[in-house]
Amino acid sequence: MRALPALLALALSWLAVAPVSAQALDKVTVAGWSQPISEITNLLAEPDKGFFKAKGIALDYIPGNGGGAALQNMLAGQADIAFTDPAALYIALDKGEKLVAIYNIYPQNVFNVVALKSSGIRTAADLKGKRIGVYSLASGTYQNLLVLLHQVGLGEKDVTVQPTGLLNFAPLMQGQVDATAATDTGLLVARAKGLGEANVIEVRDQLNLPSDIFVVKESYYEQNKPLLKRFIAAYRDSATWMIAKPEEAARIAVTRAINGRDEAVNLEIIKLRNASSVSATTEREGLGRFDLDALQKGADTFRSLGLVSRQIDMKTVVKSDLIPAKDNAP
């Protein structure tokens, strides 16, 4: 009989511990620029792979309609971290927001402007007087279009910009616009759907800004460094997995991504996004590391464009102290 009190005590102690264990994960919400699409499969695969759970994090994702929208969702308190682009960051900094860039998601500029060969548009200069589609006015497609135009002496007044939504190639194929600002993955999908012969003007040939970065409020950064360090380590684990096992990621995207029905297309999209995740800097220093010179050049370009009004010193904005060393070396 003396065993019963001991067993009861053990049971009660287990019950006391169980709720704590169930609540042990720290929730982190990411405001994204997009819907849950196949190119972010490394995030969408969390229920299958558990990269964030392994670091004690319960991951949540809020869809958005462009990098500007992602940043606004974060600033409005709907998320902790913004999955956004440098253009949105520059504009927010210019408005006085206190922000920190903590991880370089895609060091390569994946934006482009695409026109059918029949349009006669071959270079950025040929865009003068043309109708150009963009994902939204809060997206990287819009901001990178302005950068491209600026490099050849043109501005927004010289073209007609038309927001067309995520499926921005449909208006191009239907003749509603003369060209569309897009990304490498958008172009791949459009070609699979019968885009036809097209000329592609790459923005990276003019300015190779990162396509996306993780941004947080300065106050959140200061108050949550240990948590953010775990988040970044988990994200880098997920990115490393997708680079190493794109075929597995493509299979998972079939059930996790809203555009993932075709596994072969998923694989091609994932390969493109993997390629944009690496650069000479990340090869040398590890995934997520920033090329500060490129970000500073981007800020200076945006000032010359008139998109921001003041000088932005990116050394005060970029913080790499939370990013793991390459290959987890000390």
C-alpha positions as CSV (number, residue, x, y, z in Angstrom):
1,M,0.0,0.0,0.0
2,R,2.9,2.3,0.7
3,A,3.6,2.2,-3.1
4,L,0.3,4.0,-3.8
5,P,1.3,7.3,-2.4
6,A,4.6,7.1,-4.3
7,L,2.9,6.4,-7.5
8,L,0.3,9.1,-6.9
9,A,3.1,11.6,-6.2
10,L,4.9,10.5,-9.4
11,A,1.6,10.9,-11.4
12,L,1.0,14.3,-10.0
13,S,4.6,15.4,-10.7
14,W,4.2,14.2,-14.3
15,L,1.0,16.2,-14.7
16,A,2.7,19.2,-13.3
17,V,5.5,18.9,-15.8
18,A,3.5,18.0,-18.9
19,P,1.7,21.4,-19.4
20,V,5.1,23.2,-19.0
21,S,6.6,20.9,-21.6
22,A,3.7,21.5,-23.9
23,Q,4.2,25.3,-23.5
24,A,8.0,25.2,-23.8
25,L,8.1,26.4,-27.4
26,D,8.5,30.1,-28.0
27,K,6.2,31.4,-30.7
28,V,7.8,33.4,-33.5
29,T,5.7,34.9,-36.2
30,V,7.1,35.7,-39.6
31,A,5.4,38.2,-41.9
32,G,6.0,37.0,-45.4
33,W,5.9,38.9,-48.7
34,S,4.0,36.1,-50.4
35,Q,1.4,33.4,-50.0
36,P,2.7,30.0,-48.9
37,I,4.4,29.2,-52.3
38,S,6.9,26.5,-53.2
39,E,10.0,28.8,-53.1
40,I,9.7,29.0,-49.4
41,T,9.3,25.3,-48.9
42,N,12.0,25.3,-46.2
43,L,9.5,27.3,-44.0
44,L,6.4,25.4,-45.1
45,A,8.1,22.1,-44.3
46,E,8.2,22.8,-40.6
47,P,5.3,20.3,-39.7
48,D,7.3,17.7,-41.6
49,K,10.9,18.5,-40.7
50,G,10.7,20.4,-37.4
51,F,13.7,22.6,-37.8
52,F,12.3,25.3,-35.6
53,K,10.7,23.0,-33.1
54,A,14.2,21.5,-32.6
55,K,15.3,25.0,-31.5
56,G,12.4,25.4,-29.1
57,I,10.4,27.6,-31.5
58,A,6.7,27.4,-32.7
59,L,6.8,28.9,-36.1
60,D,3.9,30.9,-37.5
61,Y,3.7,32.5,-41.0
62,I,1.5,35.4,-42.1
63,P,1.1,35.8,-45.9
64,G,1.6,39.2,-47.5
65,N,1.4,41.0,-50.8
66,G,5.0,42.2,-51.3
67,G,7.9,43.1,-49.1
68,G,6.4,46.4,-48.1
69,A,3.3,44.7,-46.8
70,A,5.5,42.2,-44.9
71,L,7.3,45.0,-43.2
72,Q,4.1,46.9,-42.4
73,N,2.6,43.8,-40.9
74,M,5.6,43.4,-38.6
75,L,5.6,47.1,-37.7
76,A,1.8,46.8,-36.9
77,G,2.6,44.1,-34.3
78,Q,1.1,41.2,-36.3
79,A,4.5,39.5,-36.5
80,D,7.9,39.5,-34.9
81,I,10.1,39.2,-38.0
82,A,9.6,40.6,-41.6
83,F,10.6,38.5,-44.6
84,T,11.1,41.6,-46.7
85,D,13.3,43.2,-49.3
86,P,16.0,46.0,-49.0
87,A,13.8,48.5,-50.8
88,A,11.1,48.3,-48.2
89,L,13.8,48.5,-45.5
90,Y,15.3,51.7,-47.0
91,I,11.9,53.4,-47.2
92,A,11.0,52.5,-43.7
93,L,14.3,53.7,-42.3
94,D,13.9,56.9,-44.2
95,K,10.5,57.4,-42.4
96,G,12.3,57.1,-39.1
97,E,11.6,53.5,-38.2
98,K,14.2,51.8,-35.9
99,L,15.0,48.5,-37.6
100,V,17.7,45.9,-37.8
101,A,18.5,43.5,-40.6
102,I,19.6,40.2,-39.0
103,Y,19.9,37.6,-41.9
104,N,20.5,37.8,-45.6
105,I,18.0,35.3,-47.0
106,Y,18.7,35.6,-50.7
107,P,21.9,37.5,-51.5
108,Q,21.3,37.4,-55.2
109,N,18.9,39.9,-57.0
110,V,16.3,37.6,-58.6
111,F,14.2,40.4,-60.1
112,N,13.8,41.0,-63.8
113,V,11.6,42.7,-66.4
114,V,10.2,40.4,-69.1
115,A,8.8,41.3,-72.5
116,L,7.6,39.1,-75.4
117,K,10.1,39.2,-78.3
118,S,7.4,40.5,-80.6
119,S,7.2,43.7,-78.5
120,G,10.6,44.8,-79.6
121,I,11.7,45.5,-76.0
122,R,15.2,44.3,-75.5
123,T,16.8,46.7,-73.1
124,A,15.7,48.9,-70.2
125,A,15.8,52.0,-72.4
126,D,13.2,50.4,-74.6
127,L,10.7,50.5,-71.7
128,K,10.1,54.2,-72.2
129,G,6.4,54.9,-72.9
130,K,5.4,51.3,-72.2
131,R,2.9,49.7,-69.8
132,I,4.7,47.6,-67.2
133,G,3.0,45.2,-64.8
134,V,4.2,44.8,-61.2
135,Y,3.1,42.4,-58.4
136,S,2.0,45.4,-56.3
137,L,3.2,48.9,-55.4
138,A,4.4,47.4,-52.1
139,S,6.6,44.8,-53.7
140,G,10.2,44.3,-54.8
141,T,9.0,44.1,-58.4
142,Y,8.0,47.7,-58.3
143,Q,11.1,49.0,-56.4
144,N,13.5,47.0,-58.6
145,L,11.7,48.3,-61.7
146,L,12.4,51.8,-60.6
147,V,16.1,51.0,-60.0
148,L,16.3,49.5,-63.5
149,L,14.7,52.5,-65.1
150,H,17.0,54.9,-63.1
151,Q,20.1,53.2,-64.5
152,V,19.2,54.2,-68.0
153,G,18.0,57.7,-67.1
154,L,14.3,57.0,-67.0
155,G,11.8,57.4,-64.2
156,E,8.3,56.3,-63.3
157,K,6.9,59.2,-65.2
158,D,8.3,57.7,-68.4
159,V,6.3,54.5,-68.1
160,T,2.8,53.4,-67.0
161,V,3.0,51.0,-64.0
162,Q,0.1,48.7,-63.6
163,P,-0.3,46.5,-60.4
164,T,-1.4,43.1,-61.6
165,G,-1.1,40.8,-58.6
166,L,0.9,37.6,-58.1
167,L,-0.2,36.2,-61.5
168,N,1.5,39.1,-63.3
169,F,2.4,37.1,-66.4
170,A,-1.2,36.6,-67.4
171,P,-1.7,40.3,-68.4
172,L,1.6,40.1,-70.4
173,M,0.5,37.0,-72.3
174,Q,-2.9,38.6,-72.9
175,G,-1.4,41.8,-74.2
176,Q,-2.7,44.0,-71.3
177,V,0.8,45.2,-70.6
178,D,3.9,45.5,-72.7
179,A,6.3,44.1,-70.1
180,T,6.1,42.8,-66.6
181,A,8.4,43.1,-63.6
182,A,8.9,39.7,-62.0
183,T,11.3,37.2,-60.5
184,D,13.2,34.2,-61.8
185,T,10.7,31.8,-60.3
186,G,7.8,33.7,-61.7
187,L,9.4,33.6,-65.1
188,L,10.0,29.8,-64.8
189,V,6.3,29.2,-64.1
190,A,5.2,31.5,-66.9
191,R,7.4,29.6,-69.4
192,A,5.9,26.3,-68.2
193,K,2.4,27.8,-68.9
194,G,3.3,28.8,-72.4
195,L,4.8,32.2,-72.2
196,G,6.5,31.9,-75.5
197,E,9.7,33.6,-76.7
198,A,10.7,36.5,-74.4
199,N,13.4,38.9,-73.7
200,V,14.6,39.1,-70.1
201,I,16.2,42.2,-68.6
202,E,18.0,41.2,-65.4
203,V,18.1,43.9,-62.6
204,R,21.2,42.3,-61.1
205,D,23.2,43.3,-64.1
206,Q,22.6,46.9,-62.9
207,L,22.5,46.5,-59.1
208,N,22.9,43.1,-57.4
209,L,20.9,43.9,-54.2
210,P,19.7,41.0,-52.0
211,S,16.2,40.0,-52.9
212,D,15.1,39.3,-49.3
213,I,16.3,39.7,-45.8
214,F,14.9,39.2,-42.3
215,V,14.2,42.5,-40.5
216,V,13.1,43.2,-36.9
217,K,12.4,46.2,-34.8
218,E,15.5,47.5,-33.0
219,S,13.7,47.1,-29.7
220,Y,12.7,43.4,-30.5
221,Y,16.3,42.7,-31.4
222,E,17.7,44.2,-28.2
223,Q,15.2,42.3,-26.0
224,N,15.2,38.9,-27.8
225,K,18.7,38.2,-28.9
226,P,18.8,34.6,-27.6
227,L,15.5,33.8,-29.2
228,L,16.5,35.4,-32.5
229,K,19.7,33.5,-32.5
230,R,17.8,30.2,-32.2
231,F,15.4,31.4,-35.0
232,I,18.3,32.2,-37.3
233,A,20.0,28.9,-36.6
234,A,16.7,27.0,-37.3
235,Y,16.2,29.0,-40.5
236,R,19.7,28.3,-41.7
237,D,19.2,24.6,-40.9
238,S,16.1,24.6,-43.1
239,A,17.8,26.4,-45.9
240,T,20.8,24.0,-45.7
241,W,18.3,21.1,-45.9
242,M,16.6,22.5,-49.0
243,I,19.9,23.1,-50.7
244,A,21.1,19.6,-49.9
245,K,17.8,17.8,-50.6
246,P,15.8,19.7,-53.3
247,E,14.0,16.6,-54.4
248,E,12.6,16.0,-50.9
249,A,11.6,19.6,-50.7
250,A,9.8,19.4,-54.0
251,R,7.8,16.4,-52.8
252,I,6.8,18.2,-49.6
253,A,5.8,21.3,-51.6
254,V,3.1,19.2,-53.3
255,T,1.0,19.3,-50.1
256,R,2.4,22.4,-48.3
257,A,2.5,25.0,-51.1
258,I,-0.6,26.5,-52.7
259,N,1.2,26.4,-56.1
260,G,2.9,23.1,-55.5
261,R,0.9,20.5,-57.4
262,D,3.5,19.8,-60.0
263,E,6.5,18.2,-58.3
264,A,8.8,18.8,-61.3
265,V,8.0,22.5,-61.4
266,N,8.5,22.6,-57.6
267,L,12.0,21.2,-58.1
268,E,13.0,23.8,-60.7
269,I,11.7,26.6,-58.5
270,I,13.5,25.3,-55.4
271,K,16.7,25.0,-57.4
272,L,16.5,28.6,-58.5
273,R,15.8,29.7,-54.9
274,N,18.7,27.6,-53.6
275,A,21.0,29.3,-56.1
276,S,19.9,32.8,-54.9
277,S,20.6,31.8,-51.3
278,V,24.4,31.7,-51.9
279,S,27.0,34.3,-53.0
280,A,30.7,34.8,-52.8
281,T,30.2,36.2,-49.3
282,T,28.1,33.3,-48.0
283,E,30.6,30.8,-49.6
284,R,33.3,32.4,-47.6
285,E,31.4,33.3,-44.3
286,G,28.3,31.0,-44.3
287,L,24.7,31.3,-45.2
288,G,22.9,34.5,-44.2
289,R,25.9,36.7,-44.2
290,F,25.6,40.2,-45.6
291,D,27.5,42.0,-48.3
292,L,27.5,45.4,-46.6
293,D,28.9,47.2,-49.7
294,A,26.0,46.0,-51.8
295,L,23.4,47.1,-49.3
296,Q,25.1,50.5,-48.9
297,K,25.2,51.0,-52.7
298,G,21.5,50.1,-52.8
299,A,20.7,52.7,-50.1
300,D,22.7,55.3,-52.0
301,T,20.9,54.4,-55.2
302,F,17.6,54.8,-53.6
303,R,18.6,58.3,-52.4
304,S,19.7,59.3,-55.9
305,L,16.3,58.0,-57.2
306,G,14.5,60.2,-54.7
307,L,12.9,57.2,-53.1
308,V,14.5,58.1,-49.8
309,S,15.4,61.6,-48.7
310,R,18.4,61.1,-46.4
311,Q,21.7,59.3,-46.2
312,I,21.3,55.9,-44.7
313,D,24.3,54.3,-43.0
314,M,23.8,50.5,-43.4
315,K,26.6,49.7,-40.9
316,T,24.2,50.9,-38.1
317,V,21.4,48.7,-39.5
318,V,23.0,45.4,-40.3
319,K,23.7,43.1,-37.4
320,S,25.4,39.8,-38.1
321,D,26.2,38.8,-34.5
322,L,23.3,36.3,-34.3
323,I,24.2,34.4,-37.4
324,P,26.0,31.1,-36.7
325,A,29.6,30.8,-37.9
326,K,30.2,28.8,-41.1
327,D,29.8,25.1,-40.6
328,N,29.0,25.8,-37.0
329,A,32.6,26.5,-36.3
330,P,33.3,28.5,-33.1
